Coordinates of C-alpha atoms in Angstrom, one line a residue:
X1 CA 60.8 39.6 -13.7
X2 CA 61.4 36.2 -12.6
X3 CA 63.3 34.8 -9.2
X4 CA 66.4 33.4 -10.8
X5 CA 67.2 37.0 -12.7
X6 CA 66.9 38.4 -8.7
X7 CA 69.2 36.0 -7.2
X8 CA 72.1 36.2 -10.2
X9 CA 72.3 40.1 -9.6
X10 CA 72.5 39.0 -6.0
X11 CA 75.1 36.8 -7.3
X12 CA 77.1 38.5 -8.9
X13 CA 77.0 41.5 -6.2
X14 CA 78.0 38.8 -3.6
X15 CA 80.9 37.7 -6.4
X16 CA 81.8 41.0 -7.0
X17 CA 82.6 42.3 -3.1
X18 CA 84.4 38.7 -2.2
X19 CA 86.9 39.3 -5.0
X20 CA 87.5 42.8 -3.5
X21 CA 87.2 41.6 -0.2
X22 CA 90.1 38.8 -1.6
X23 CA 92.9 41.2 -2.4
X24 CA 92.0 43.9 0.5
X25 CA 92.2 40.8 3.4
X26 CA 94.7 39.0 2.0
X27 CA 96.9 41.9 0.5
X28 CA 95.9 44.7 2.1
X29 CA 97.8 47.4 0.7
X30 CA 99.3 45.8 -1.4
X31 CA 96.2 45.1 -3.1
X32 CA 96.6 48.5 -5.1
X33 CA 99.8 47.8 -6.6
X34 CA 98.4 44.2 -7.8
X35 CA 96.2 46.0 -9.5
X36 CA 98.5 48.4 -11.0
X37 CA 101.0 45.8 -12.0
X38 CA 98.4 43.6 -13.9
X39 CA 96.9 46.8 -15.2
X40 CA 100.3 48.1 -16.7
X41 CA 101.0 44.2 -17.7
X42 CA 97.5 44.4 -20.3
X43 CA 98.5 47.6 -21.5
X44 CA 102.5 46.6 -22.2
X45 CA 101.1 43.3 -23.8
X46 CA 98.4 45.4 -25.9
X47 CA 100.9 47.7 -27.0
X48 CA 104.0 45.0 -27.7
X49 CA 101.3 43.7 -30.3
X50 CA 100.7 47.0 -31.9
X51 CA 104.2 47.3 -32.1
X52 CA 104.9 43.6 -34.1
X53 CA 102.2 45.1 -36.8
X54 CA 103.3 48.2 -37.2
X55 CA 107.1 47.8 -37.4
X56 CA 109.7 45.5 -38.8
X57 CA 113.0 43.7 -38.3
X58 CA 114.5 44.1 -34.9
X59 CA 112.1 46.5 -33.1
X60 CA 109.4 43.6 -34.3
X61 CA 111.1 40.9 -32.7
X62 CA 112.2 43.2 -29.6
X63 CA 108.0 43.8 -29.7
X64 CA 107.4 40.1 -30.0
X65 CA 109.4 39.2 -26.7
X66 CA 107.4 42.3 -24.8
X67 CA 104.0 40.9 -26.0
X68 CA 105.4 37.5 -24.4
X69 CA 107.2 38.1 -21.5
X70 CA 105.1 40.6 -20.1
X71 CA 102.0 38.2 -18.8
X72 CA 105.0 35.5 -17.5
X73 CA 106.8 38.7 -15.6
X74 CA 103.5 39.3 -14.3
X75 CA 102.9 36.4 -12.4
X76 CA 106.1 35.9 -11.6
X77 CA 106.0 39.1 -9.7
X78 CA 102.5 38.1 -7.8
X79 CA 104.3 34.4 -7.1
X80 CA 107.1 36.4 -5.4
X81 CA 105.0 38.2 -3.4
X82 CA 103.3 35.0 -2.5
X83 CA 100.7 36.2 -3.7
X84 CA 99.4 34.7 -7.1
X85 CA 97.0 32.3 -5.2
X86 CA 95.1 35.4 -4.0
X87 CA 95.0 37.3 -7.6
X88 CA 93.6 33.8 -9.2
X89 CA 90.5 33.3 -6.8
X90 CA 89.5 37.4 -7.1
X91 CA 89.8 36.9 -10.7
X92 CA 88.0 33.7 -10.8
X93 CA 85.3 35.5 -8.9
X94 CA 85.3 38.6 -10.5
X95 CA 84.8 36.3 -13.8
X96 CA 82.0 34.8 -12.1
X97 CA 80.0 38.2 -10.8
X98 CA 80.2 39.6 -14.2
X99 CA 79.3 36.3 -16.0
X100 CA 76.5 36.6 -13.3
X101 CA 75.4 40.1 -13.8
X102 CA 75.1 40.0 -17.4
X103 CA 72.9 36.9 -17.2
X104 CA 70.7 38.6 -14.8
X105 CA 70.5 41.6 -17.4
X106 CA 69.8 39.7 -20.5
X107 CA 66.3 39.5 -21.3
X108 CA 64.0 36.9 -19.6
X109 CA 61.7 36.6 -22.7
X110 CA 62.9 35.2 -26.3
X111 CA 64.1 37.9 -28.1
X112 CA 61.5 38.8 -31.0
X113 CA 62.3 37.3 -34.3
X114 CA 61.3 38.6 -37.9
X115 CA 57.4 37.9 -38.7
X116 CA 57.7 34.4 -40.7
X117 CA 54.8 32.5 -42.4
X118 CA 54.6 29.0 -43.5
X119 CA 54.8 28.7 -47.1
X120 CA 53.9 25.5 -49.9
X121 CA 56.9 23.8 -50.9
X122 CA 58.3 25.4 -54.4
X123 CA 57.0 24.4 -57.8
X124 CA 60.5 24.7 -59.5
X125 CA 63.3 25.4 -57.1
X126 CA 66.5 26.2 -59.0
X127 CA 69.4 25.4 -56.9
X128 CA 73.5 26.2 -57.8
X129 CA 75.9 24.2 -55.8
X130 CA 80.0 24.8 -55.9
X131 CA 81.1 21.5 -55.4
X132 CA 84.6 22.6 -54.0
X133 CA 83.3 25.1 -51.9
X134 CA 83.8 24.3 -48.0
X135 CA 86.4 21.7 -48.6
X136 CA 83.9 19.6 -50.9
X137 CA 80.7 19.7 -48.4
X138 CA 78.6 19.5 -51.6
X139 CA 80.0 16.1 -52.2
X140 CA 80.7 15.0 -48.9
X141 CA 76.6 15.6 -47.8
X142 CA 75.6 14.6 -50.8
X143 CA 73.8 17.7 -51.5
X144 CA 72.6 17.9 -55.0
X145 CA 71.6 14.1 -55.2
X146 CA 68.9 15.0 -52.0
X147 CA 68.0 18.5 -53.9
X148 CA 67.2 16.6 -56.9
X149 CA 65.3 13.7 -54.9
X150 CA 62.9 16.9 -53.4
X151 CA 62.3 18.3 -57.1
X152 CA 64.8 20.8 -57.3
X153 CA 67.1 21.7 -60.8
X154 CA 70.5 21.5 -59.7
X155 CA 73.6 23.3 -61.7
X156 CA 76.9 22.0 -60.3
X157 CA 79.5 24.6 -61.2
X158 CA 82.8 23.4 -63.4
X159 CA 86.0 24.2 -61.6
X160 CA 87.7 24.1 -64.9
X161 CA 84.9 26.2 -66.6
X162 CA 84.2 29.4 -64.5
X163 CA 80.4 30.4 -64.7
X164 CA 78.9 33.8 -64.0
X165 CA 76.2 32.6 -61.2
X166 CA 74.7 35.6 -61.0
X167 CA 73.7 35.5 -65.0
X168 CA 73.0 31.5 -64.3
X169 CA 70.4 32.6 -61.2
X170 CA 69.2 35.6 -63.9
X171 CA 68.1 33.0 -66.7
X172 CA 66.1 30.7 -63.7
X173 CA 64.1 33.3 -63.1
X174 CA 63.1 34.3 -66.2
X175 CA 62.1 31.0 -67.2
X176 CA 60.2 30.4 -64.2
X177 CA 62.1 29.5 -61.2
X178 CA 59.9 30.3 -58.2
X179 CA 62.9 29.7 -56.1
X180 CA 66.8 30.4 -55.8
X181 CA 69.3 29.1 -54.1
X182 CA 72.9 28.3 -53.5
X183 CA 75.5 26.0 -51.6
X184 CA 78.6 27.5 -51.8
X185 CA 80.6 30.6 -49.6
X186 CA 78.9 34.0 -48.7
X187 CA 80.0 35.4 -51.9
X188 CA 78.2 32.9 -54.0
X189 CA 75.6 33.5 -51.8
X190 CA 75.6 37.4 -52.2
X191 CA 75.8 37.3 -56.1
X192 CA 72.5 35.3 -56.1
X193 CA 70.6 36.5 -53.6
X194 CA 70.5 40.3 -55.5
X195 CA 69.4 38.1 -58.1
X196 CA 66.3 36.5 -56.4
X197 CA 65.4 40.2 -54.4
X198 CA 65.3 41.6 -57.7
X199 CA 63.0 39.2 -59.0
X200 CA 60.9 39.5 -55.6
X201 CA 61.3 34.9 -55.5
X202 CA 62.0 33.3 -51.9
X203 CA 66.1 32.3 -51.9
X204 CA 67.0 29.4 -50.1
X205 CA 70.7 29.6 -48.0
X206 CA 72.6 25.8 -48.0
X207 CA 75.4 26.3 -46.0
X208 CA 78.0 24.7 -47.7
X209 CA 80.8 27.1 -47.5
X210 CA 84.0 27.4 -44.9
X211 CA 82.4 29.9 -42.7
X212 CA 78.8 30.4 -43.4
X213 CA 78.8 33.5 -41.4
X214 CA 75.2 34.7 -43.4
X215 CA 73.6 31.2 -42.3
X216 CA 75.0 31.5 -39.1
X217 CA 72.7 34.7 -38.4
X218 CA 70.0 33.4 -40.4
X219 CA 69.9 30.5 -37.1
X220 CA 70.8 27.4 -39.9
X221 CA 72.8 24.4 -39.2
X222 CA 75.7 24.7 -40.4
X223 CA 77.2 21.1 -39.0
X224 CA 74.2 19.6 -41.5
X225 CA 74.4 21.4 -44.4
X226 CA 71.5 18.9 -45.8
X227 CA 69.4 20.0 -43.1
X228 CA 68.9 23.2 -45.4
X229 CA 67.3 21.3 -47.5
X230 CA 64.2 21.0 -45.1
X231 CA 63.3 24.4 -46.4
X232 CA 62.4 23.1 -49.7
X233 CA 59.2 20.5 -48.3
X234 CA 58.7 22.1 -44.7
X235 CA 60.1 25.7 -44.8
X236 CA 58.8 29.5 -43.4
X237 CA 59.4 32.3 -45.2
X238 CA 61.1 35.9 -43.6
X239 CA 62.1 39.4 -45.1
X240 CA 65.2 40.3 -44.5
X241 CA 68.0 43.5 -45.5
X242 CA 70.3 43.4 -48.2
X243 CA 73.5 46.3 -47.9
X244 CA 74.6 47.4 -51.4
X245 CA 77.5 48.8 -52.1
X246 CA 77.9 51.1 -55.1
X247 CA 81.2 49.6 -57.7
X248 CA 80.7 52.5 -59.9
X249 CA 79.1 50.6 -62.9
X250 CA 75.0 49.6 -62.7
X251 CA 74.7 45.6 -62.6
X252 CA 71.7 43.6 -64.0
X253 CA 69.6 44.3 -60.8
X254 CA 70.5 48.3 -60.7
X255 CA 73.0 50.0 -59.4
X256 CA 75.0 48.5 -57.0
X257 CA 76.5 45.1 -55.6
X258 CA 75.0 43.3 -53.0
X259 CA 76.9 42.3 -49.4
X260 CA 75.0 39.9 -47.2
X261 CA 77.3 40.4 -44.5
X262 CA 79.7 43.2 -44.9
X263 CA 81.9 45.6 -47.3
X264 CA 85.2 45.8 -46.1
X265 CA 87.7 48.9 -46.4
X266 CA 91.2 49.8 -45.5
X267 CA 94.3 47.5 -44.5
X268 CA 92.5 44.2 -44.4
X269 CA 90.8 45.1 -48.2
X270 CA 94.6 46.1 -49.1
X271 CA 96.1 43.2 -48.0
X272 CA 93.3 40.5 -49.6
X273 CA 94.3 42.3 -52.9
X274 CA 97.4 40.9 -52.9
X275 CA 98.0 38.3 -55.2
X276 CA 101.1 36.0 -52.5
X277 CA 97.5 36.5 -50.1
X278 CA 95.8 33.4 -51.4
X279 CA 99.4 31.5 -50.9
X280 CA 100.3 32.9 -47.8
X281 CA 98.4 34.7 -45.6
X282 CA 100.3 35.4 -42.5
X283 CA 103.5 36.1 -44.5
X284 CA 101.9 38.5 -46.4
X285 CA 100.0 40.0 -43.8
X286 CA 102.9 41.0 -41.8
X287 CA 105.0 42.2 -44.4
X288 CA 102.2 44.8 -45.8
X289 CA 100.6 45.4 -42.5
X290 CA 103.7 48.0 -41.6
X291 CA 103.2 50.0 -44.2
X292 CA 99.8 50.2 -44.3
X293 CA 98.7 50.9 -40.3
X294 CA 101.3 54.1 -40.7
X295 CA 99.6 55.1 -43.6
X296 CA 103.4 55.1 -45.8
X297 CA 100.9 53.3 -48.2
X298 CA 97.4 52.4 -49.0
X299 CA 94.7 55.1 -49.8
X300 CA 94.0 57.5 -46.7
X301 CA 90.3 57.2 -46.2
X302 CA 87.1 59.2 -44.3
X303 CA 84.3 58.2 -43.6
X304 CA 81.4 60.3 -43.7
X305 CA 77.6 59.7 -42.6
X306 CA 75.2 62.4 -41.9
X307 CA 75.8 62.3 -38.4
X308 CA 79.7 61.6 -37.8
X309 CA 82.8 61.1 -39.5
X310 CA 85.8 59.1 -39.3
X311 CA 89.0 61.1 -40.3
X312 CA 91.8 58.6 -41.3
X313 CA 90.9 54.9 -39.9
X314 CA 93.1 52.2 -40.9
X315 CA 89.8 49.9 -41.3
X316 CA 86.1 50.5 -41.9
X317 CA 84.1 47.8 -41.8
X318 CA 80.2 48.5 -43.0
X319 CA 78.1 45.4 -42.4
X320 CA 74.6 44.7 -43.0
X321 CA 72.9 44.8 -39.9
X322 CA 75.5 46.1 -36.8
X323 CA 77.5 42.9 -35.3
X324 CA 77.3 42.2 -31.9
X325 CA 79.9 44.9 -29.9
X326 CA 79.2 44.1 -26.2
X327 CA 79.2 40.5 -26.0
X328 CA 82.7 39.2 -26.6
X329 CA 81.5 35.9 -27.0
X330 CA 78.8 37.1 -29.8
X331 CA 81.3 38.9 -31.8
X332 CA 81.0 38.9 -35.2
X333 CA 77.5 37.7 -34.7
X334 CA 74.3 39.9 -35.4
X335 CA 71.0 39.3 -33.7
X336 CA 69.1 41.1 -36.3
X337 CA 69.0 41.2 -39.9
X338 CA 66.0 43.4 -40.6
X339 CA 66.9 46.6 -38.1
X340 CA 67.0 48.6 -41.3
X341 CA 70.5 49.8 -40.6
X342 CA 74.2 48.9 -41.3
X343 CA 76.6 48.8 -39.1
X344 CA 79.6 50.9 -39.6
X345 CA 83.3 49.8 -37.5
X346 CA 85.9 52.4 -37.8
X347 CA 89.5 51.6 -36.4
X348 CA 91.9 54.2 -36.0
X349 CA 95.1 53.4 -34.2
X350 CA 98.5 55.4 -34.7
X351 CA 100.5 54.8 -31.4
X352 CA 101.0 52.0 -29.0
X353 CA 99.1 54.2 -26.3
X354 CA 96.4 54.0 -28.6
X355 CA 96.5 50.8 -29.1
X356 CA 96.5 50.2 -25.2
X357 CA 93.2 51.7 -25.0
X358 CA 91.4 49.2 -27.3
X359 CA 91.4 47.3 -24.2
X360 CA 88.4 49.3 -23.4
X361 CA 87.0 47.8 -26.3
X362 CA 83.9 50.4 -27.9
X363 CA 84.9 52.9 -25.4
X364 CA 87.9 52.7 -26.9
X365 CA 89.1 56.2 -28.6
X366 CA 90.6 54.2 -31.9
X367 CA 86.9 52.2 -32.2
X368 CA 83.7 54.2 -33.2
X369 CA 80.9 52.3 -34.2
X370 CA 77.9 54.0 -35.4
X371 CA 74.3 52.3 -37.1
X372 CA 73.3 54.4 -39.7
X373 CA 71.4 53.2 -42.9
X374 CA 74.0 55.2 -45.6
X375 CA 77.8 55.8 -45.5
X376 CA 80.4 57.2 -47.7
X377 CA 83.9 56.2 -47.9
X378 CA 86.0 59.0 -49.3
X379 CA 89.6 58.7 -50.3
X380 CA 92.7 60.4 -51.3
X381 CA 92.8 58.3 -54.7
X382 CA 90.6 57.2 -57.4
X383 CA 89.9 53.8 -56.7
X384 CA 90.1 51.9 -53.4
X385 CA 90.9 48.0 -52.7
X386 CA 87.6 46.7 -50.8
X387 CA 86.5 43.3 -49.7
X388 CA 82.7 42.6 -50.4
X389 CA 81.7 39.3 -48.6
X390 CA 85.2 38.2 -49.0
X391 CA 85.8 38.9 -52.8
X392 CA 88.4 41.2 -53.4
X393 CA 87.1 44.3 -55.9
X394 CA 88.3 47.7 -56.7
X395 CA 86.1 50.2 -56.7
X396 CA 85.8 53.8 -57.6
X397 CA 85.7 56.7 -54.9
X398 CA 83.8 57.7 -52.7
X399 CA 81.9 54.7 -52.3
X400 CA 78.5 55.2 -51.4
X401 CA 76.9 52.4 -49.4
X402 CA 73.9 51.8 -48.4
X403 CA 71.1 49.5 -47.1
X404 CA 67.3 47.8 -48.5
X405 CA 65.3 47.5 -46.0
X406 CA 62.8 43.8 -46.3
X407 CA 64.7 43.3 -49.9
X408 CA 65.2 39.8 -49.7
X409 CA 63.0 36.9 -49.3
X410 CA 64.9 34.0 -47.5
X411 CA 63.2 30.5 -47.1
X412 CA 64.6 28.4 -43.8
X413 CA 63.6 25.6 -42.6
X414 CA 60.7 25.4 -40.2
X415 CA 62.7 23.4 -37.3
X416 CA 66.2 24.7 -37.2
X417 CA 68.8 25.9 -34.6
X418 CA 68.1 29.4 -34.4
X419 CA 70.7 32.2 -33.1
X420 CA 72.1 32.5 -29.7
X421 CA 71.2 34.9 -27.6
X422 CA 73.7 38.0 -27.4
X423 CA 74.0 39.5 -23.7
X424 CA 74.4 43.0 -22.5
X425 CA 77.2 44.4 -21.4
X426 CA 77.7 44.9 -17.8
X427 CA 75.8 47.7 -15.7
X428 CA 76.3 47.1 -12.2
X429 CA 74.1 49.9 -11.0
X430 CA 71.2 48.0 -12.8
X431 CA 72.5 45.1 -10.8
X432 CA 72.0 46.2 -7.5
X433 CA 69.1 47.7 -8.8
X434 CA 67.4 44.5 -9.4
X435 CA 69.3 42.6 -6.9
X436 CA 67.8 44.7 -4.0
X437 CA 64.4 44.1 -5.7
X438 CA 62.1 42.1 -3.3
X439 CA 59.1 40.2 -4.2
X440 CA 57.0 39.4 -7.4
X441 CA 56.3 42.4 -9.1
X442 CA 53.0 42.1 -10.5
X443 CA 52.3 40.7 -14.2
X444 CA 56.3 40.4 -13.7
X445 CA 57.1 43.8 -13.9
X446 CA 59.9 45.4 -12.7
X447 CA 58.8 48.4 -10.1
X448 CA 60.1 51.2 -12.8
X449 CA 57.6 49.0 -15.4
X450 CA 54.8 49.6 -12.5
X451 CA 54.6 53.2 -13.0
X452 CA 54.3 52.5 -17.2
X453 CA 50.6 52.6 -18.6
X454 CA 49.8 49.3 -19.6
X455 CA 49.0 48.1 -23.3
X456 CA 46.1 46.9 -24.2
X457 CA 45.9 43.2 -26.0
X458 CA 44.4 44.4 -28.9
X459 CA 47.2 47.6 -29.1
X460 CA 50.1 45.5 -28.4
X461 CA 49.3 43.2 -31.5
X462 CA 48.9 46.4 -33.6
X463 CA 53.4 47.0 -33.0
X464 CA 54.9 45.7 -35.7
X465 CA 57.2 42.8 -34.5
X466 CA 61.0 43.8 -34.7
X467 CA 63.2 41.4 -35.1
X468 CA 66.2 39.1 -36.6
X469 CA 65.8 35.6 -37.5

């Protein structure tokens, strides 16, 4: 354990009192009913905003004034009570003891990452690029001018002439490709990377779509989508997991589609499966969104796993690899992508109260979020609307999904920007804990780690290294 960790718990215990010690001095008393008031103020808000999606016409523009007014009648109330001053600086330091405390609790070592090797550059890299994918980044970087330049075969897909990618990646490899890859969304990306596990050949990421969520866990730069490129002459090669969701119809590869980031289920696949979507997405999000959160349409779903179920959640999300729950400023990250696991979000909210208590974010009663490596989605219909890496399907229930553990061979660059670390949520009896911890501990130990036998070098390199890129 090293000094700095020590001194932010001390922090953010020294934080923590002085924005109680805040309202008690300067509002005594009153200090409860600030509390309450801003309290009652997150929940009105929370629940104004259920109310907007779930209803329409006048009780969604009455909603819509709630969700607004409430904060402004909030403060308006502390600046009365000449009081807002004091509510700013305890927040302010309350912000800072927790920023604190979860710094203090994050790890003081890098976080493992996934064994990688350094590899020889490719004999005959086979690269597809979707040159209006991203707004044009294939253009713009002049990506498959550079590819070419390193000795790749480049296939620039035809707006005008639609290609099956998949069957494109499928003929590479059987006429020798020893590597596949692909600059264009997470879709694109998915289709060919079944491809390129089922041929057991390394598969290269260029991240030349409009989010690039998949590169952004695999650590890539997603500013330089050239940089990608690097993997090609000076790249390291890592397993990582593939999710596959069953579509009820075996593809080339076996049965099964692959998602490199997630399969998604319930209002949000619904609403992608309309065709005004692509036109207008708020628009049509707020006129089907009614409906579909009070189940008066759309498929009622369950979802099952061997160790809990979900009984009728307006969304499921299953992802490969769980996303990040406890850092807000992580979400929608993951720090691993070989944990041999998905991750599986169910959201089930029917009232405003409930909708209140997704303030309390996974210990929320409408959240569940569960790691298991297989999930059904069951259904009340035949087929279900589902969104697999952003490309709307149908598919035929129950869905069985499920994950490959070390299916895919991905080849990064050796130098690249790597993955934030995520940090853990806040425990402030582990605070004080290590706050009121005095001295080196030796080999920097904690005093709980004192009491643990310790490994020997030539044990500890037997573990297997877990990891994410």
């Amino acid at each position: 354990m090293r000094v700095d960790r020590r001194w932010a718990a001390r922090l953010a215990l020294v934080a923590g009192t002085a924005a109680l010690l805040v309202l008690l001095v300067f509002a005594g008393i009153r200090s409860i009913a600030l509390v309450g008031v801003g309290v009652a103020g997150l929940a009105a808000t929370a629940a104004g905003l259920w109310w907007v999606l779930a209803h329409t016409g006048m009780l969604r523009v009455l909603a819509l004034m709630l969700a607004t007014a409430t904060p402004v009648v909030v403060l308006v109330l502390y600046a009365i009570a000449g009081l807002l001053w004091v509510v700013l600086v305890s927040l302010a330091l309350w912000t800072l003891a927790v920023f604190t405390g979860r710094s203090a609790l994050a790890p003081h070592t890098e976080p493992a990452r996934a064994p990688e090797r350094p590899v020889a550059p490719p004999r005959r890299p086979f690269l597809i690029m979707n040159p209006r994918s991203g707004g044009g980044k294939v253009g713009r970087f002049h990506l498959a001018e550079q590819a070419r330049a390193l000795g790749a075969e480049v296939v620039e897909l035809d707006p005008a002439q639609p290609q099956d990618v998949a069957e494109l990646a499928r003929r590479a490899a059987d006429e020798g490709a020893d590597l596949l890859g692909v600059a264009g969304g997470d879709g694109t990306q998915a289709l060919v990377a079944g491809v390129a596990a089922a041929h057991d050949v390394p598969f290269v990421v260029i991240c030349a779509g409009t989010r690039n969520h998949f590169a952004m866990d695999l650590g890539l730069d997603r500013e330089d989508p050239s940089a990608c490129l690097q993997a090609l002459t000076d790249g390291v090669e890592l397993r990582i997991d593939l999710g596959f969701i069953d579509v009820g119809q075996p593809t080339a590869e076996g049965q099964g589609r692959v998602f490199v980031n997630n399969a998604s289920f319930g209002a949000y696949a619904s609403v992608v499966q309309s065709p005004a979507y692509r036109d207008d997405k708020a628009r049509t999000i707020l006129q089907m969104l009614p409906d579909l959160l009070t189940h008066h349409s759309g498929p009622g779903l369950k979802v099952r796993t061997d160790a809990v179920s979900i009984d009728g959640p307006q969304a499921v999300l299953v992802s490969n690899n769980p996303y990040r729950m406890g850092d807000p400023a992580g979400l929608g990250r993951r720090d691993r992508l070989d944990s041999g696991v998905l991750g599986v979000l169910g959201v089930t909210v029917d009232n405003a109260v409930q909708a209140a208590s997704m303030l309390r974010g996974r210990r929320g009663p409408g959240l569940t979020s569960i790691a298991v490596p297989e999930v059904v989605i069951e259904a009340d219909a035949p087929a279900v609307p589902a969104g697999v890496d952003g490309e709307a399907l149908t598919v035929p229930t129950p869905v069985r999904c499920w994950i490959e553990p070390g299916a895919l061979r991905v080849r990064l660059p050796r130098h690249r920007p790597g993955t934030p670390r995520g940090k853990p949520p806040m425990d402030w009896r582990r605070v004080r804990r290590l706050a009121l911890t005095v001295g080196r501990t030796a080999a920097g130990r904690t005093p709980t780690d004192q009491h643990r036998p310790v490994r020997s070098p030539a044990r500890e390199s037997d573990r297997s290294a877990p990891a994410g890129p």
